Each structure stands twice: as C-alpha cells, then as structure tokens.
CSV table of C-alpha atoms in Angstrom, one decimal:
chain,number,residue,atom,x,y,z
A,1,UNK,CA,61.4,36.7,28.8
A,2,UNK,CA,62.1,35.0,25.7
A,3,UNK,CA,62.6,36.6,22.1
A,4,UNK,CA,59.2,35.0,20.9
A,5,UNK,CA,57.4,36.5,23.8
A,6,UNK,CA,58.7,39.7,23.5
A,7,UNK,CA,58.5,39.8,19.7
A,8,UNK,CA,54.5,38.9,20.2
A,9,UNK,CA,54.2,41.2,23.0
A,10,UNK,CA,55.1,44.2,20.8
A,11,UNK,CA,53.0,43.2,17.9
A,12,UNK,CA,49.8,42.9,20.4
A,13,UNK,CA,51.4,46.6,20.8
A,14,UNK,CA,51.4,47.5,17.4
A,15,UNK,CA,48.2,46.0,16.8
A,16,UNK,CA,46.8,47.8,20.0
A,17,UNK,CA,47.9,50.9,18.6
A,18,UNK,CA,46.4,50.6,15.2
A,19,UNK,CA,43.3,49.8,16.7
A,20,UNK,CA,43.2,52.7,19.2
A,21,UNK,CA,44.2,55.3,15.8
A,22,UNK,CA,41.1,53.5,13.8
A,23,UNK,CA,38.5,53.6,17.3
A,24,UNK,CA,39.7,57.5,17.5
A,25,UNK,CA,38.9,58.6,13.6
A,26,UNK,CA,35.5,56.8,13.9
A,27,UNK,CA,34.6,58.7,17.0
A,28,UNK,CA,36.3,62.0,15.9
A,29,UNK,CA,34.2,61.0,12.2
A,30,UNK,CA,31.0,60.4,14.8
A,31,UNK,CA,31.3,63.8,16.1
A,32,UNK,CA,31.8,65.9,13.0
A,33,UNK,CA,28.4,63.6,11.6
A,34,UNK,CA,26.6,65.0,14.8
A,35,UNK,CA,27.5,68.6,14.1
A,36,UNK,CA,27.1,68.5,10.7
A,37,UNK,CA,23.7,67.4,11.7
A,38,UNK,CA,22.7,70.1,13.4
A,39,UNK,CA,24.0,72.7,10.7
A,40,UNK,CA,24.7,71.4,7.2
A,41,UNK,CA,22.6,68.5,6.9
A,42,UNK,CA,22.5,68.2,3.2
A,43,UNK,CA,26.2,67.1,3.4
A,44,UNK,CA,25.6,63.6,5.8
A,45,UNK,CA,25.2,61.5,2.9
A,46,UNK,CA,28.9,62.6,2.0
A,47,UNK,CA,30.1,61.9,5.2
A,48,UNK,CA,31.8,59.3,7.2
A,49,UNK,CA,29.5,56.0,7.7
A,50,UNK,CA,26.7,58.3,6.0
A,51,UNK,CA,24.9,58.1,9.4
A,52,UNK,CA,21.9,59.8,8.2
A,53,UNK,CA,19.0,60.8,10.7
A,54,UNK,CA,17.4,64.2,9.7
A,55,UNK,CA,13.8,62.6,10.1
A,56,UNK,CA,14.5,61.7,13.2
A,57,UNK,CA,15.8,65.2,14.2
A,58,UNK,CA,13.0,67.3,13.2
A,59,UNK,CA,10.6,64.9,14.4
A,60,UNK,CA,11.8,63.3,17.5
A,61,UNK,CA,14.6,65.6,18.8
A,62,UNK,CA,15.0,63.8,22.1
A,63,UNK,CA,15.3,60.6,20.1
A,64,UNK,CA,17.9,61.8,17.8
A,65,UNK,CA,19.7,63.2,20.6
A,66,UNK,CA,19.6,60.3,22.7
A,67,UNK,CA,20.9,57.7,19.6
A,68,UNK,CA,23.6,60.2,19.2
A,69,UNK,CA,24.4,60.0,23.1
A,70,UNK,CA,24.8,56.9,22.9
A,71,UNK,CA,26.5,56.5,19.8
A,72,UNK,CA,29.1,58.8,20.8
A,73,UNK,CA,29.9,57.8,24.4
A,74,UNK,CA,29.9,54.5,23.4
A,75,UNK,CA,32.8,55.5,20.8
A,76,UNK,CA,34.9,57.9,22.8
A,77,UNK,CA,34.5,54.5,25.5
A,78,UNK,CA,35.9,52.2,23.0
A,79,UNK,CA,39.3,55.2,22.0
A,80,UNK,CA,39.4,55.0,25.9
A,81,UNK,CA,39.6,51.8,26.3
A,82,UNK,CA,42.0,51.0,23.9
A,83,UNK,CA,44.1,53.8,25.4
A,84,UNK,CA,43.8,52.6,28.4
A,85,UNK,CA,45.6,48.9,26.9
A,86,UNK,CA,48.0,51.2,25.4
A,87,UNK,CA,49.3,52.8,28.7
A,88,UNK,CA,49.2,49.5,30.6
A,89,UNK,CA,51.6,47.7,28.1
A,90,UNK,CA,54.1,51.1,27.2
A,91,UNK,CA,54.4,51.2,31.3
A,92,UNK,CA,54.4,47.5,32.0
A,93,UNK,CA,57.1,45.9,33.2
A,94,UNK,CA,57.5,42.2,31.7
A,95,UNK,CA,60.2,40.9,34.1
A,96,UNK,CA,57.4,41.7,36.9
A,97,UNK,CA,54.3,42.2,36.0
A,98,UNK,CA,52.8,42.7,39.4
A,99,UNK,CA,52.4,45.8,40.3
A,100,UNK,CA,49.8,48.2,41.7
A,101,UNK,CA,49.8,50.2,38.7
A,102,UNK,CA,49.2,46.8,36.9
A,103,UNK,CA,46.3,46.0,39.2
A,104,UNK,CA,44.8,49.6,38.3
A,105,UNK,CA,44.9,49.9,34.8
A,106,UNK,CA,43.4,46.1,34.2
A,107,UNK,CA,40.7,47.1,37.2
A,108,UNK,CA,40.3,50.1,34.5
A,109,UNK,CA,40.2,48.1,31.6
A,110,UNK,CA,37.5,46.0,33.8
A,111,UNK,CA,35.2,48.7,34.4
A,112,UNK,CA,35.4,50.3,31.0
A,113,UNK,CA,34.8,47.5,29.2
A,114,UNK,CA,31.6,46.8,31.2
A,115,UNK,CA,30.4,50.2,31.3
A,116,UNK,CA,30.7,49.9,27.0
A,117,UNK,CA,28.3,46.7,27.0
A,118,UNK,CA,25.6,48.2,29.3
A,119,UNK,CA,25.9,51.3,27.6
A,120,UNK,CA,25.1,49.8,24.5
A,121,UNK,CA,22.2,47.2,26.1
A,122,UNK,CA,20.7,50.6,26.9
A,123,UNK,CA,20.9,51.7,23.2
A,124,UNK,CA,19.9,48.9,22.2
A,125,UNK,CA,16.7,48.5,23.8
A,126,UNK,CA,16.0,52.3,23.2
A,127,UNK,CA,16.5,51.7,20.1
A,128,UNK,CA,13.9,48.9,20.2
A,129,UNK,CA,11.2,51.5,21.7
A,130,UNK,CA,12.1,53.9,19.1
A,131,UNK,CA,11.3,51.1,16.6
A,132,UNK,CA,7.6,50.5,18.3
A,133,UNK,CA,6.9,54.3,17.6
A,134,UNK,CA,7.7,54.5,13.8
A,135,UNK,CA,11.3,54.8,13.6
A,136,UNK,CA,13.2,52.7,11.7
A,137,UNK,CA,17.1,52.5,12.7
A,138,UNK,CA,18.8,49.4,10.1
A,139,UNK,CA,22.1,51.1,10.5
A,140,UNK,CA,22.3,52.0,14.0
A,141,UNK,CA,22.3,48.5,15.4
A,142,UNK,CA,26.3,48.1,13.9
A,143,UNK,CA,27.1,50.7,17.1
A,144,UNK,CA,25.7,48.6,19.9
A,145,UNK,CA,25.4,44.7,18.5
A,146,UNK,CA,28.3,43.6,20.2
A,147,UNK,CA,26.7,44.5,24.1
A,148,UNK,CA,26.5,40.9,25.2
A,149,UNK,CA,29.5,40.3,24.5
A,150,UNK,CA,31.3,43.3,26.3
A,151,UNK,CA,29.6,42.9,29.5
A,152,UNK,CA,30.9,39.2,29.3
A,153,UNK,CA,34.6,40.4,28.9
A,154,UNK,CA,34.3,42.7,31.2
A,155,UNK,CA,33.1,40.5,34.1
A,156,UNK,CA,36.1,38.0,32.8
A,157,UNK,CA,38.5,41.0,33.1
A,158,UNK,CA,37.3,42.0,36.3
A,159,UNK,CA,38.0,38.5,37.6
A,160,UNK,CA,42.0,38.7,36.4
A,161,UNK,CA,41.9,42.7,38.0
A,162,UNK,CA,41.3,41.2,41.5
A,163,UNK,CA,43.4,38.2,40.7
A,164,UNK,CA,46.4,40.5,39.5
A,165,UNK,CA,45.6,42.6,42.7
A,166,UNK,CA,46.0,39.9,45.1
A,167,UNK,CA,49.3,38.7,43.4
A,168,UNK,CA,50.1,42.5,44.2
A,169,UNK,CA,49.8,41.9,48.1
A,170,UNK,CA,51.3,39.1,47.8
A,171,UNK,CA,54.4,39.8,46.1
A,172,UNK,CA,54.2,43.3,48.7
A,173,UNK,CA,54.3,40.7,51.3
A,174,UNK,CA,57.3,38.3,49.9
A,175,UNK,CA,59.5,41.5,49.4
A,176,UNK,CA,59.0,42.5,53.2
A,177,UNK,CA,59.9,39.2,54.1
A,178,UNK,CA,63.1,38.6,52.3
C-alpha cells in the first residue's frame, strides 16, 4: 500500500474517531435531557440542544415518550454505527482486505445503517400524526431528516457486504488451491 493511501486511510481513522466521540456526547447529552425531563424540568432550557417538551409530557405522555424513543435509539444507533467503522478499520488488514471478519462488520455496518433510516421514517411520520393532533415539534425534525438518505446507504452498503463476502469465498477457495 502506498504512503498516500495509508496516510488517507488513518485520517478517514481520525476523522471516524472524532465523529464517533461527538455522536456519543450528543446521545449521552440526549439521555441526561430525558431524565432531567422527568425530574428537574425547569433546568431543560439550560441544557444540551435545549430539547424542550414539558407540554408534551404532561399532556401526551405516550407521545413524549415515544419522540424520546425514538430520539434516543436513533442516537445510541448512530455512536454504534460509528463504532462499528471504528473496529472494522483498527482490525482491518490493508494488505488483504478480505476477510470474514471484513465481510461481518460491513454486513453490520449494512444493517445498522438501515435500521437508523427506517427508524427515523417511523419518527418521522409519528411525528407528522402528532402534528395533526395539536403538537407542534419545529425542533425535532433535525433528529430524523436525514431517513431517506440512510436507508439509501444502507441498501448501497449492503450490496458491497455481499460483494466483500463473495470475494471472501473466493479468496477461501484460491488459498485451498495453491
């Protein structure tokens, strides 16, 4: 592998890395909102994002609830994923890149990514039928605007996880050859 490749591979690293830190302290800032939510509400509008939905909670509990389900999954999904990118290039090896723990972690990467844009499709829309019964959610759509465009990555990544597998077999199958 040559110098420029591996100097870009360990940036994407880098970069990987400080995205996976800043994914985790927005989920770990989510889940303090939520708690603080349910027992010191006065102090939301000093928190993180200033995610703000008393009204909803003492009128619609299962609503409120619900958002927060999603919102939260959907976070803790996006720390994962980018965990998940994390362990497949610390444990990757460059010089051959097809291998069965390869195949895994992008089939992973695949199914995570997918499972964040249907996730947030689901928000979306009960965010919509929230909407039709009085509840007005500006701020919430930043958590789950991006859904179209996860479910298309996904599929694309899902199309390279059963390309890399079959390069597995056959590289399996070239070694028992030789």
């Amino acid at each position: 592998m040559s110098k420029t490749n591996n100097f870009v591979f360990w940036g994407l690293y880098v970069i990987a890395w400080i995205i996976f830190v800043g994914l985790s302290i927005e989920a770990g800032g989510l889940i303090v909102n939520f708690f603080f939510h349910l027992y010191n509400p006065e102090i939301i509008k000093n928190l993180y994002q200033k995610l703000h939905l008393i009204e909803m909670y003492q009128d619609d509990r299962f609503g409120f609830f619900g958002i927060y389900s999603f919102i939260l999954i959907i976070s803790i999904l996006k720390a994962v994923l980018f965990y998940t990118v994390i362990n497949l290039m610390h444990k990757m090896n460059l010089e051959k890149p097809f291998s069965a723990f390869v195949a895994k972690q992008i089939s992973q990467l695949s199914y995570y990514t997918l499972l964040i844009g249907l996730l947030s499709y689901i928000a979306r829309q009960f965010v919509k039928n929230l909407e039709h019964h009085g509840f007005v959610s500006d701020n919430l759509n930043q958590f789950w605007a991006d859904s179209d465009a996860f479910i298309l990555m996904g599929a694309v990544i899902y199309i390279i996880a059963q390309i890399f597998k079959r390069g597995v077999e056959l590289q399996e199958e070239n070694d028992l050859t030789v």
